[in-house]
Short mmCIF file of C-alpha atoms in Angstrom, two decimals:
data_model
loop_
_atom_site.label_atom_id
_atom_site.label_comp_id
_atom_site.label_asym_id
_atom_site.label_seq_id
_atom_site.Cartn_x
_atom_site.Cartn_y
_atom_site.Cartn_z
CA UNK L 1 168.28 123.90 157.96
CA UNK L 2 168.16 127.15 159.66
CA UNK L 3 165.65 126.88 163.09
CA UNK L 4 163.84 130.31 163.15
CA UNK L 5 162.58 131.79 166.68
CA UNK L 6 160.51 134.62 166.95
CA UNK L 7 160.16 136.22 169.80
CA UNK L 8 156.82 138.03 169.99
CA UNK L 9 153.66 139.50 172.74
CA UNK L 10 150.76 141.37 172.69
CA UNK L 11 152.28 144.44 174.47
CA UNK L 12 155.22 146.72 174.74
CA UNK L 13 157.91 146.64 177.20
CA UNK L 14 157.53 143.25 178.57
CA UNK L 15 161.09 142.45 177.89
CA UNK L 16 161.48 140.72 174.20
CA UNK L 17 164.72 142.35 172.99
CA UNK L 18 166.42 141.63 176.49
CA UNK L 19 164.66 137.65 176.06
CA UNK L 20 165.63 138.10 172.00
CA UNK L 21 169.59 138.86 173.15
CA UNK L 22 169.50 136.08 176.02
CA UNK L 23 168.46 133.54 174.14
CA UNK L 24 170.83 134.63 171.19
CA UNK L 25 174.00 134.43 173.65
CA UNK L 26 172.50 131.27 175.45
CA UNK L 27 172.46 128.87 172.00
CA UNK L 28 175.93 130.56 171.02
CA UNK L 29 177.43 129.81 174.13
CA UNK L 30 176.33 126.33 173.29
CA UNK L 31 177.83 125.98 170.16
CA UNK L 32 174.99 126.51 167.39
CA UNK L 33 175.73 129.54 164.94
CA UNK L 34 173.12 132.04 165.73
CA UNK L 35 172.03 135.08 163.97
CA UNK L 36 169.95 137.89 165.73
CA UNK L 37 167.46 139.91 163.91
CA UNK L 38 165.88 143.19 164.89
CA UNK L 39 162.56 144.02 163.38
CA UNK L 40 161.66 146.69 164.91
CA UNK L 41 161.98 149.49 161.83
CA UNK L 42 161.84 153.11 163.33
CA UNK L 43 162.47 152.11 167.14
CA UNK L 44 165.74 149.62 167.07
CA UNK L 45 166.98 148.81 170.75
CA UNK L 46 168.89 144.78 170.44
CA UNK L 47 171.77 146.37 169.14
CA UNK L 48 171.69 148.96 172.37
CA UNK L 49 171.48 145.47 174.47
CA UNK L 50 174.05 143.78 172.58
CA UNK L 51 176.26 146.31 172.83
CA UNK L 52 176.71 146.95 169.58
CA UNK L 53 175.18 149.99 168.65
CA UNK L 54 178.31 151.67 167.10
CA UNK L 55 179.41 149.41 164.81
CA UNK L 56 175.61 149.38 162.62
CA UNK L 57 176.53 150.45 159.53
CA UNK L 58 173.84 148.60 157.63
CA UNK L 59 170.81 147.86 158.88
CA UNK L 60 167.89 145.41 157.62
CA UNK L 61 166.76 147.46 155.97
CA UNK L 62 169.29 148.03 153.78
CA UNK L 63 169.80 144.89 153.34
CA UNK L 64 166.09 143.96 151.83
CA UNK L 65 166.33 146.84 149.58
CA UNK L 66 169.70 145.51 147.75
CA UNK L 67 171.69 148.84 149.56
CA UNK L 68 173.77 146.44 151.48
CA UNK L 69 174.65 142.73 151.87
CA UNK L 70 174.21 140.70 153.82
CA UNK L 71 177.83 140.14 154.93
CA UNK L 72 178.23 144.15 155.06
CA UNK L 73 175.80 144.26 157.98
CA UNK L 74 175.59 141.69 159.81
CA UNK L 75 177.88 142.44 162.88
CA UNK L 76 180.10 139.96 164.69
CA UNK L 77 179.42 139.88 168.50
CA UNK L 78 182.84 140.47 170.42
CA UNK L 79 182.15 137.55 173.36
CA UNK L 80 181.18 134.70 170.77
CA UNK L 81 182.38 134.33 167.35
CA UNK L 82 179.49 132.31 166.39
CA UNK L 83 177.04 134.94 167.36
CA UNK L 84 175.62 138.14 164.75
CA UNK L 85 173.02 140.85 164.85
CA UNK L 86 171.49 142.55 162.46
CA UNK L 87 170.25 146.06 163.46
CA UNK L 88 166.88 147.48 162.81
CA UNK L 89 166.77 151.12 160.56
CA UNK L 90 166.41 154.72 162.90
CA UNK L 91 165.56 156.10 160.22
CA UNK L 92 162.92 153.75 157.70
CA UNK L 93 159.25 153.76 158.10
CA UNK L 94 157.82 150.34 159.10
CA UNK L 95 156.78 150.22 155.69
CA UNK L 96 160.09 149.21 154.72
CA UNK L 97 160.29 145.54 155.14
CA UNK L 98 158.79 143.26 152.54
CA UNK L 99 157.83 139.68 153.43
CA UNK L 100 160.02 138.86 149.77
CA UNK L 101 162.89 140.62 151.04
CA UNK L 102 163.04 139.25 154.79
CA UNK L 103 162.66 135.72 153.15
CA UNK L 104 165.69 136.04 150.92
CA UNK L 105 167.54 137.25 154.31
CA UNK L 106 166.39 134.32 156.16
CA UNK L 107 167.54 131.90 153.33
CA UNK L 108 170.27 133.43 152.88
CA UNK L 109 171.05 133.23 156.40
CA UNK L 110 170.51 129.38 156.17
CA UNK L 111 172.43 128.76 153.58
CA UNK L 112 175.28 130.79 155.16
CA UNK L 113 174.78 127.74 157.76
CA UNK L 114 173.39 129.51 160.46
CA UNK L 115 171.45 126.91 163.28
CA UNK L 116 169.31 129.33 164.43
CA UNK L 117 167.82 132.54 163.53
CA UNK L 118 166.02 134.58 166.88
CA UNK L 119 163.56 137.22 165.01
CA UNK L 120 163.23 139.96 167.47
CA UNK L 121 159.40 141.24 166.96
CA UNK L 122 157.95 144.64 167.44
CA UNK L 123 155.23 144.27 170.24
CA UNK L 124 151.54 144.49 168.47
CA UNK L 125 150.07 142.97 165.39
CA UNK L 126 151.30 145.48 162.67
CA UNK L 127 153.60 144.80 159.78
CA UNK L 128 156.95 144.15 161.23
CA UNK L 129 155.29 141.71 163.90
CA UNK L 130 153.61 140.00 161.38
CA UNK L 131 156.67 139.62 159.28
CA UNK L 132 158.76 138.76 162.35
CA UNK L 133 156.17 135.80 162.98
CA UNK L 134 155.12 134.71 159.35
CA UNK L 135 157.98 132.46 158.84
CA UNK L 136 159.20 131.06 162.13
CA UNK L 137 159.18 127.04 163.17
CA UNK L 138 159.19 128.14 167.39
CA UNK L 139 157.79 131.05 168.86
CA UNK L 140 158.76 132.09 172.09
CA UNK L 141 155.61 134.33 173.76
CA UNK L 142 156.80 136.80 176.04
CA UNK L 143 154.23 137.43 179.14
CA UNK L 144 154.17 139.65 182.40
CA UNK L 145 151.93 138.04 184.69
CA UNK L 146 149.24 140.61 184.69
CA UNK L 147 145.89 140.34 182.99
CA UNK L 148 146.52 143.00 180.25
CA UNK L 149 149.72 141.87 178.72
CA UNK L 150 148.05 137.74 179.06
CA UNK L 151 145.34 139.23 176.88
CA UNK L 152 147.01 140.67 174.18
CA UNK L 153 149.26 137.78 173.97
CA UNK L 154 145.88 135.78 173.34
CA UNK L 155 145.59 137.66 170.53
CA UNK L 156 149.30 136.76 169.11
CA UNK L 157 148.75 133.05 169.83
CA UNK L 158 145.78 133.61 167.82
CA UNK L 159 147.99 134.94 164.60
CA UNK L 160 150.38 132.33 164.78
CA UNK L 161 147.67 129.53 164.52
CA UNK L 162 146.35 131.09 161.40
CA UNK L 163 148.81 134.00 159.43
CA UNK L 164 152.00 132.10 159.40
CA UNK L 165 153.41 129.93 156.78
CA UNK L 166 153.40 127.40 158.84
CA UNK L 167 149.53 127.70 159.33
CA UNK L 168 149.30 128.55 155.02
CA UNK L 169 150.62 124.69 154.97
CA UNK L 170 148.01 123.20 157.70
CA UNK L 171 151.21 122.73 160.35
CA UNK L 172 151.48 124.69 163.72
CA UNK L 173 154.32 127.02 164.90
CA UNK L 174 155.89 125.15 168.31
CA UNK L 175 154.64 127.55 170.53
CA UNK L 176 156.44 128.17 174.63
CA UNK L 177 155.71 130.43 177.05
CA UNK L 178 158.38 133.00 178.84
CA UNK L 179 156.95 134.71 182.13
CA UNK L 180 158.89 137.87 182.78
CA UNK L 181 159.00 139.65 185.99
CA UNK L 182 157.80 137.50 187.80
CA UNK L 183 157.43 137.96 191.57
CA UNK L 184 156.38 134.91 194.07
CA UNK L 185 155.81 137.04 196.76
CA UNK L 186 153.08 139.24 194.33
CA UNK L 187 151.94 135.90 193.64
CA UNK L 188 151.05 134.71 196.89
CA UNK L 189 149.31 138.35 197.92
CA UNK L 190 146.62 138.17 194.90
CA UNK L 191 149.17 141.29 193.18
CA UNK L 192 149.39 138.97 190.27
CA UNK L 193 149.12 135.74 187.88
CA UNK L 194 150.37 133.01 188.63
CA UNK L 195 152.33 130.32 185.97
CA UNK L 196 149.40 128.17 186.58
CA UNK L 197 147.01 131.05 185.86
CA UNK L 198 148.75 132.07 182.68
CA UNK L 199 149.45 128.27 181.62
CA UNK L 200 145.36 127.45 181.96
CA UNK L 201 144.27 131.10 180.21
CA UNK L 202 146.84 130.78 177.25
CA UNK L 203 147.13 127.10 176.38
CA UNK L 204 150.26 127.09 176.84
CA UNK L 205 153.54 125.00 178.26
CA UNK L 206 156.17 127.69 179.98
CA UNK L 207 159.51 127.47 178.94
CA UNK L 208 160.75 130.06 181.35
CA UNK L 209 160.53 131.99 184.62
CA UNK L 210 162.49 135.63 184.97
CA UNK L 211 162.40 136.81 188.34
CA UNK L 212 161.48 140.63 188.74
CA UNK L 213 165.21 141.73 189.39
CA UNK L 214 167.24 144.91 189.26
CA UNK L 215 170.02 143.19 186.88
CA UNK L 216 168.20 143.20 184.10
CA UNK L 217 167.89 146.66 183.87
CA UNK L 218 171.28 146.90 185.07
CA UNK L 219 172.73 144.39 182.15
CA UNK L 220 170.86 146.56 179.37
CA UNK L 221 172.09 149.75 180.63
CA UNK L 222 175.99 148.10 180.30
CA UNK L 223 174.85 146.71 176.69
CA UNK L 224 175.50 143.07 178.20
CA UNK L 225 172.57 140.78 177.59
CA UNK L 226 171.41 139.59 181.44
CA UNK L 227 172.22 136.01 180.46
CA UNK L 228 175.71 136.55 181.04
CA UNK L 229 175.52 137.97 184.06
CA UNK L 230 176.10 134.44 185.74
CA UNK L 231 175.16 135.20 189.30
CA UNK L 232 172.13 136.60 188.65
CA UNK L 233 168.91 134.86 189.10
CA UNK L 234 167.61 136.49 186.11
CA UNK L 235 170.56 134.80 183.80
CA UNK L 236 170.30 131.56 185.78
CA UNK L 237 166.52 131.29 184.40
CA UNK L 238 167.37 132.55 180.96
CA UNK L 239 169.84 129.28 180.89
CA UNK L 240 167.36 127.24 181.97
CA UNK L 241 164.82 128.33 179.37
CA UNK L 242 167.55 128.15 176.35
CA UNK L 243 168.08 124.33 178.13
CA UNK L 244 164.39 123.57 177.76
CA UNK L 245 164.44 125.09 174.32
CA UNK L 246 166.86 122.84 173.34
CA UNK L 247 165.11 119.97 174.53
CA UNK L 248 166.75 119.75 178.19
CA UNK L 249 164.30 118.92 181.02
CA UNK L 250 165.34 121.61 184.07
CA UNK L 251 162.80 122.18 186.86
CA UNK L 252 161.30 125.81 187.17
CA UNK L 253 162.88 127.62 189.74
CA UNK L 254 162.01 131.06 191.03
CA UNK L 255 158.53 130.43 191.26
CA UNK L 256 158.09 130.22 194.93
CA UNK L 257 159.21 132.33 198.16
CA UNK L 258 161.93 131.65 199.39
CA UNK L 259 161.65 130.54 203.01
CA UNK L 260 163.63 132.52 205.47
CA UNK L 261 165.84 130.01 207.62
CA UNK L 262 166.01 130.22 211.17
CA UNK L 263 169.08 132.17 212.08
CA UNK L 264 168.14 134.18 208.88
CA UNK L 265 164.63 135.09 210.99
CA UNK L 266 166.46 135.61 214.44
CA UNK L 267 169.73 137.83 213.10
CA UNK L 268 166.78 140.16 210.76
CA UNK L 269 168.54 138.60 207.40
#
């Protein structure tokens, strides 16, 4: 059976395609089949951060409305055979996504013997998020460290306790939490949240640290997902959160400041 992942928040712009497209690339680089999903109708970006933005011919939503199958659009990723995406619609109102037609594509998906499927969510609580959400087993919860984006994401966790299948059938979604830009140094001045902080407020167990760092923005802008980016910190913690998805214990780096050596403090580096 197909694992599905959503990838959800409370808030816009806190970084779920670019976690949505890591953690896609991280379990294919591991081996597992993995299929990428875009639900945001009207506003698609994964397939801008995949790098695959002009080879969509179909889109998901063609796909739920019988204009396509599902073979026709989902798109092979050039760096891992065992890696697809399937765009969002430009064009579609958000309207156009039934919770009957995104469960044929996800079974269809399993039975095609994808491992896992990573439902990138619109941010907010309106259709396409809920349909994003309603029939995942994990759910990854995308947080900045700041008090409005911890809030709205209280809201989410709140959703995915009771308007998921999962919930219909009296089980929980596995929840984790991802902390994205994340800066120690903001940390230690007050500036901001720390995991602790966001742990105790939200309930819940973090699966991931992101540094705040330059090559994320960087990676999106060359439609390379920052996870393979290998000597960036930012990739480096994206690995270690698909690890700990998968079950690997890794400790949580990039959560403290880094102490300046002593030649590092005399030579100014």
């Amino acid at each position: 059976m197909a694992e599905i992942i959503v990838v959800t928040s409370g808030k816009g712009g806190v970084g779920k395609t670019t976690t949505s497209a890591s953690l896609a690339c991280g379990l294919a680089r591991r081996g597992h089949r993995v299929a990428v999903i875009d639900f945001d109708v009207g506003l698609r970006n994964l397939d801008l951060i995949m790098g695959c933005e002009r080879r969509v011919v179909y889109d998901f939503v063609n796909v739920v409305n019988g204009e396509a199958s599902l073979k026709q659009a989902l798109i092979k990723d050039k760096r891992f055979d065992n890696l697809y995406v399937l765009a969002a619609s430009q064009t579609r109102d958000k309207d156009a996504l039934t919770k009957e037609g995104v469960e044929r594509v996800l079974n269809d998906l399993a039975a095609d013997g994808f491992d896992y499927i990573v439902c990138d969510s619109p941010a907010g609580i309106e259709k396409g998020a809920f349909l994003a959400m309603y029939f995942a087993d994990q759910a990854v919860v995308v947080v900045n460290p700041e008090v409005s984006s911890v809030r709205d994401s209280d809201r989410i966790l709140g959703l995915l306790a009771s308007k998921t299948r999962k919930a219909e059938r009296g089980e929980r979604v596995r929840e984790h939490l991802l902390l994205t830009r994340y800066s120690p140094r903001r940390v230690e001045t007050g500036e901001m949240l720390s995991v602790a902080d966001v742990e105790e407020i939200l309930g819940l167990k973090t699966i991931g640290v992101i540094p705040e760092s330059p090559d994320v923005l960087n990676a999106s802008n060359k439609g390379e997902p920052v996870i393979l980016e290998t000597e960036s910190d930012a990739a480096q913690a994206y690995d270690d959160a698909v690890a700990r998805l998968l079950g690997e214990n890794r400790p949580m780096r990039f959560t403290t400041v880094e102490k300046k050596g002593f030649f590092s403090k005399l030579f100014g580096g």
